[in-house]
Short mmCIF file of C-alpha atoms in Angstrom, two decimals:
data_model
loop_
_atom_site.label_atom_id
_atom_site.label_comp_id
_atom_site.label_asym_id
_atom_site.label_seq_id
_atom_site.Cartn_x
_atom_site.Cartn_y
_atom_site.Cartn_z
CA MET A 1 -30.75 -41.96 3.18
CA ILE A 2 -28.13 -39.40 2.09
CA ASN A 3 -29.92 -38.91 -1.23
CA LEU A 4 -33.19 -38.31 0.62
CA LEU A 5 -31.67 -35.69 2.95
CA ALA A 6 -29.97 -33.87 0.10
CA GLY A 7 -33.18 -33.83 -1.90
CA ALA A 8 -35.19 -32.55 1.06
CA ALA A 9 -32.69 -29.74 1.66
CA ILE A 10 -32.85 -28.68 -1.97
CA VAL A 11 -36.65 -28.68 -1.98
CA ALA A 12 -36.76 -26.64 1.24
CA LEU A 13 -34.34 -24.06 -0.12
CA LEU A 14 -36.29 -23.72 -3.34
CA TYR A 15 -39.56 -23.38 -1.40
CA TYR A 16 -38.31 -20.55 0.81
CA GLY A 17 -36.62 -18.91 -2.14
CA LEU A 18 -39.86 -18.85 -4.13
CA LYS A 19 -41.81 -17.67 -1.10
CA ALA A 20 -39.53 -14.64 -0.75
CA PHE A 21 -39.61 -13.93 -4.50
CA GLY A 22 -42.67 -11.72 -4.42
CA ARG A 23 -41.48 -9.59 -1.51
CA ALA A 24 -37.94 -8.75 -2.59
CA ASP A 25 -36.53 -6.13 -4.93
CA ALA A 26 -34.29 -6.94 -7.89
CA GLN A 27 -31.02 -6.58 -5.98
CA ALA A 28 -32.24 -8.74 -3.12
CA LEU A 29 -33.52 -11.34 -5.58
CA ALA A 30 -30.17 -11.48 -7.32
CA LYS A 31 -28.40 -11.96 -3.99
CA LEU A 32 -30.92 -14.59 -2.93
CA GLY A 33 -30.54 -16.37 -6.25
CA ARG A 34 -26.77 -16.55 -5.84
CA SER A 35 -27.07 -17.78 -2.27
CA VAL A 36 -29.65 -20.44 -3.11
CA GLY A 37 -27.83 -21.49 -6.25
CA GLY A 38 -24.50 -21.63 -4.45
CA THR A 39 -25.96 -23.71 -1.63
CA VAL A 40 -27.56 -26.14 -4.08
CA VAL A 41 -24.28 -26.49 -5.97
CA LEU A 42 -22.39 -27.08 -2.70
CA LEU A 43 -24.87 -29.77 -1.66
CA LEU A 44 -24.48 -31.44 -5.03
CA ALA A 45 -20.69 -31.20 -4.77
CA GLY A 46 -20.81 -32.76 -1.30
CA PHE A 47 -23.03 -35.56 -2.54
CA LEU A 48 -20.72 -36.30 -5.47
CA GLY A 49 -17.70 -36.16 -3.18
CA MET A 50 -19.20 -38.76 -0.86
CA ARG A 51 -19.87 -40.90 -3.92
CA GLY A 52 -16.18 -40.75 -4.80
CA HIS A 53 -16.43 -38.35 -7.75
CA ILE A 54 -13.79 -35.95 -6.41
CA GLU A 55 -12.73 -34.72 -9.86
CA THR A 56 -16.28 -33.40 -10.40
CA ALA A 57 -17.04 -32.39 -6.81
CA LEU A 58 -14.01 -30.11 -6.39
CA PRO A 59 -14.70 -27.64 -9.24
CA LEU A 60 -18.40 -27.67 -8.36
CA GLY A 61 -17.57 -26.83 -4.75
CA ILE A 62 -15.32 -23.94 -5.81
CA PHE A 63 -18.05 -22.63 -8.10
CA GLY A 64 -20.62 -22.90 -5.30
CA LEU A 65 -18.40 -20.99 -2.87
CA SER A 66 -17.90 -18.22 -5.43
CA LEU A 67 -21.67 -17.92 -5.87
CA ILE A 68 -22.24 -17.31 -2.16
CA GLY A 69 -19.51 -14.65 -2.05
CA TRP A 70 -16.36 -16.39 -0.90
CA ASN A 71 -13.09 -15.03 -2.35
CA ILE A 72 -11.55 -18.26 -3.55
CA GLY A 73 -8.34 -16.61 -4.72
CA GLN A 74 -7.43 -15.42 -1.22
CA ALA A 75 -8.31 -18.78 0.31
CA LEU A 76 -5.96 -20.78 -1.93
CA PRO A 77 -2.58 -21.43 -0.25
CA TRP A 78 -0.51 -20.48 -3.29
CA SER A 79 -2.08 -17.04 -3.43
CA ARG A 80 -1.34 -15.99 0.15
CA GLY A 81 2.24 -15.03 -0.54
CA GLN A 82 1.32 -12.67 -3.36
CA LYS A 83 1.46 -8.96 -2.52
CA THR A 84 -0.05 -6.00 -4.22
CA PRO A 85 2.44 -3.36 -5.35
CA GLY A 86 3.49 -1.14 -2.45
CA ARG A 87 2.99 2.60 -2.20
CA GLN A 88 5.70 5.16 -2.70
CA SER A 89 6.23 8.51 -1.01
CA LYS A 90 7.58 11.38 -3.10
CA VAL A 91 9.37 14.44 -1.75
CA ARG A 92 10.62 17.23 -4.00
CA THR A 93 12.95 20.08 -3.04
CA ALA A 94 14.76 22.73 -5.06
CA MET A 95 17.57 20.30 -5.95
CA LEU A 96 16.27 16.78 -5.37
CA ASP A 97 13.39 14.53 -6.32
CA MET A 98 13.25 11.69 -3.77
CA VAL A 99 11.18 8.50 -3.61
CA LEU A 100 10.69 6.23 -0.58
CA ASP A 101 9.35 2.72 -1.18
CA HIS A 102 6.98 1.79 1.66
CA ASP A 103 7.57 -1.96 1.49
CA SER A 104 11.36 -2.05 1.31
CA GLY A 105 12.10 1.28 3.01
CA ARG A 106 14.52 2.03 0.16
CA LEU A 107 15.24 5.71 -0.48
CA SER A 108 16.25 6.78 -3.98
CA GLY A 109 16.41 10.07 -5.80
CA THR A 110 17.47 12.25 -8.71
CA VAL A 111 19.25 15.59 -8.85
CA ILE A 112 16.99 18.13 -10.57
CA GLY A 113 19.20 21.22 -10.54
CA GLY A 114 22.79 22.38 -10.92
CA PRO A 115 25.69 20.74 -12.83
CA LEU A 116 24.54 17.23 -11.81
CA LYS A 117 20.97 17.74 -13.02
CA GLY A 118 19.41 14.45 -14.12
CA ALA A 119 21.88 12.26 -12.23
CA ALA A 120 20.51 9.43 -10.09
CA LEU A 121 21.87 9.46 -6.54
CA ASP A 122 22.57 5.73 -6.77
CA GLY A 123 24.91 6.47 -9.69
CA LEU A 124 27.02 9.03 -7.80
CA ASP A 125 29.82 8.10 -5.42
CA VAL A 126 29.68 9.01 -1.74
CA ALA A 127 32.38 11.69 -2.02
CA THR A 128 30.44 13.48 -4.77
CA LEU A 129 27.24 13.34 -2.75
CA ALA A 130 29.02 14.67 0.36
CA ARG A 131 30.32 17.65 -1.64
CA LEU A 132 26.86 18.22 -3.08
CA ALA A 133 25.47 18.34 0.46
CA LEU A 134 27.69 21.37 1.14
CA GLU A 135 26.25 23.29 -1.80
CA VAL A 136 22.50 22.73 -1.79
CA ASP A 137 19.64 24.42 0.08
CA PRO A 138 18.78 23.27 3.64
CA GLU A 139 15.83 21.05 2.66
CA SER A 140 17.79 19.32 -0.11
CA ARG A 141 20.75 18.91 2.26
CA GLN A 142 18.63 17.17 4.89
CA LEU A 143 17.20 14.79 2.30
CA LEU A 144 20.65 14.08 0.92
CA GLU A 145 22.02 13.42 4.40
CA ALA A 146 19.13 11.01 5.06
CA TYR A 147 19.97 9.19 1.82
CA LEU A 148 23.69 9.04 2.69
CA ASP A 149 22.95 7.81 6.22
CA ARG A 150 21.13 4.83 4.71
CA ARG A 151 23.59 4.16 1.91
CA ALA A 152 26.89 4.74 3.74
CA PRO A 153 26.39 5.16 7.52
CA GLY A 154 30.02 6.23 8.11
CA TRP A 155 30.12 8.86 5.40
CA ARG A 156 30.33 11.81 7.81
CA GLU A 157 33.69 10.67 9.18
CA ASN A 158 35.29 10.97 5.75
CA ALA A 159 33.42 14.06 4.54
CA GLN A 160 35.35 17.29 4.15
CA GLY A 161 33.83 20.31 5.90
CA ASP A 162 30.53 20.34 7.74
CA PRO A 163 27.49 19.37 5.65
CA GLY A 164 25.32 20.53 8.50
CA ARG A 165 26.23 24.14 7.79
CA GLY A 166 25.14 24.32 4.15
CA ARG A 167 24.21 27.65 2.66
CA ALA A 168 23.18 30.14 5.25
CA HIS A 169 21.39 32.24 2.67
CA ALA A 170 19.29 29.43 1.17
CA ALA A 171 15.58 30.04 1.49
CA SER A 172 12.95 27.62 2.72
CA ARG A 173 10.29 26.42 0.27
CA GLY A 174 7.37 27.59 2.41
CA ALA A 175 4.18 25.84 3.45
CA MET A 176 3.40 22.34 2.22
CA THR A 177 0.46 22.02 -0.17
CA GLU A 178 -2.19 19.30 -0.04
CA GLU A 179 -0.82 17.85 -3.27
CA GLU A 180 2.65 17.54 -1.72
CA ALA A 181 1.15 16.02 1.43
CA TYR A 182 -0.58 13.28 -0.56
CA GLN A 183 2.65 12.56 -2.45
CA ILE A 184 4.68 12.35 0.76
CA LEU A 185 2.26 9.83 2.26
CA GLY A 186 2.04 7.94 -1.02
CA LEU A 187 -1.73 8.40 -1.24
CA PRO A 188 -4.06 9.38 -4.08
CA PRO A 189 -5.82 12.75 -3.77
CA GLY A 190 -9.02 12.48 -1.73
CA ALA A 191 -7.86 9.55 0.42
CA GLY A 192 -9.88 9.10 3.62
CA THR A 193 -8.79 9.70 7.20
CA ASP A 194 -8.25 5.99 7.88
CA GLU A 195 -5.92 5.71 4.88
CA ILE A 196 -4.04 8.83 5.97
CA ARG A 197 -3.49 7.54 9.50
CA LYS A 198 -2.51 4.08 8.24
CA ALA A 199 0.05 5.49 5.78
CA HIS A 200 1.43 7.79 8.48
CA ARG A 201 1.88 4.92 10.96
CA SER A 202 3.56 2.75 8.34
CA LEU A 203 6.01 5.45 7.32
CA MET A 204 6.86 6.49 10.87
CA LYS A 205 7.88 2.91 11.68
CA LYS A 206 10.53 3.23 8.97
CA LEU A 207 11.48 6.89 9.36
CA HIS A 208 11.29 7.65 13.08
CA PRO A 209 14.69 8.79 14.41
CA ASP A 210 14.49 6.21 17.20
CA GLN A 211 14.47 3.53 14.50
CA GLY A 212 17.49 4.97 12.72
CA GLY A 213 15.40 7.07 10.36
CA SER A 214 15.60 10.68 9.28
CA ASN A 215 14.47 13.58 11.46
CA TYR A 216 13.71 15.63 8.37
CA LEU A 217 11.64 12.96 6.61
CA ALA A 218 9.80 12.09 9.83
CA ALA A 219 8.93 15.77 10.29
CA ARG A 220 7.67 15.99 6.69
CA VAL A 221 5.50 12.90 7.17
CA ASN A 222 4.01 14.36 10.36
CA GLU A 223 3.37 17.66 8.61
CA ALA A 224 1.69 15.91 5.67
CA LYS A 225 -0.60 13.98 8.02
CA ASP A 226 -1.59 17.12 9.93
CA ILE A 227 -2.36 19.07 6.75
CA LEU A 228 -4.55 16.32 5.29
CA LEU A 229 -6.41 15.58 8.52
CA ASP A 230 -7.08 19.29 9.04
CA GLY A 231 -8.72 19.34 5.63
CA HIS A 232 -11.16 16.53 6.44
#
């Protein structure tokens, strides 16, 4: 009885597939062929499985599912924990080149000017970084303070002087460019509005001052979003 039902289903699928053959274009025919073929393979796999031939039925079933468009890799339990590499946001000032990892929220950076040029922030002690904060331009200072707040939350209590004062004569870098905005949000040039909003929401969860983040970085992320959305 099972053999008869399986055979009838296969015949019916082939009949309707051939009937539609003359009316469909090449793309539709290819899609129909995969659907029909996948269904036939699945029926055969089910039949073999009921007969006890699991070792043959399982790979046939996987092949049939792939033919009809199922993503087998995502369905397998051992693949669910795998993650694609996360995005990174990049912010550059006159003295610092900073990178924020979206997944971990880790902030890292490199000094790109002055006597410490080329030094990684992670390789400098807190006292050196606190002194550097007194000497750099306002934008670099705010980034450096954000880094120190994450690395050593109590650094301000031991710092000499007031890093918040900085250089009164230091100039601002001016308006943000679209290229900088994409780098700050960790997006490729030409990203769509949905991607821009998604990246902005993700970053603000990590950087918003209410969540212990940086006012300066949060402001830069908001500015980057506004610039890119205005251009769409």
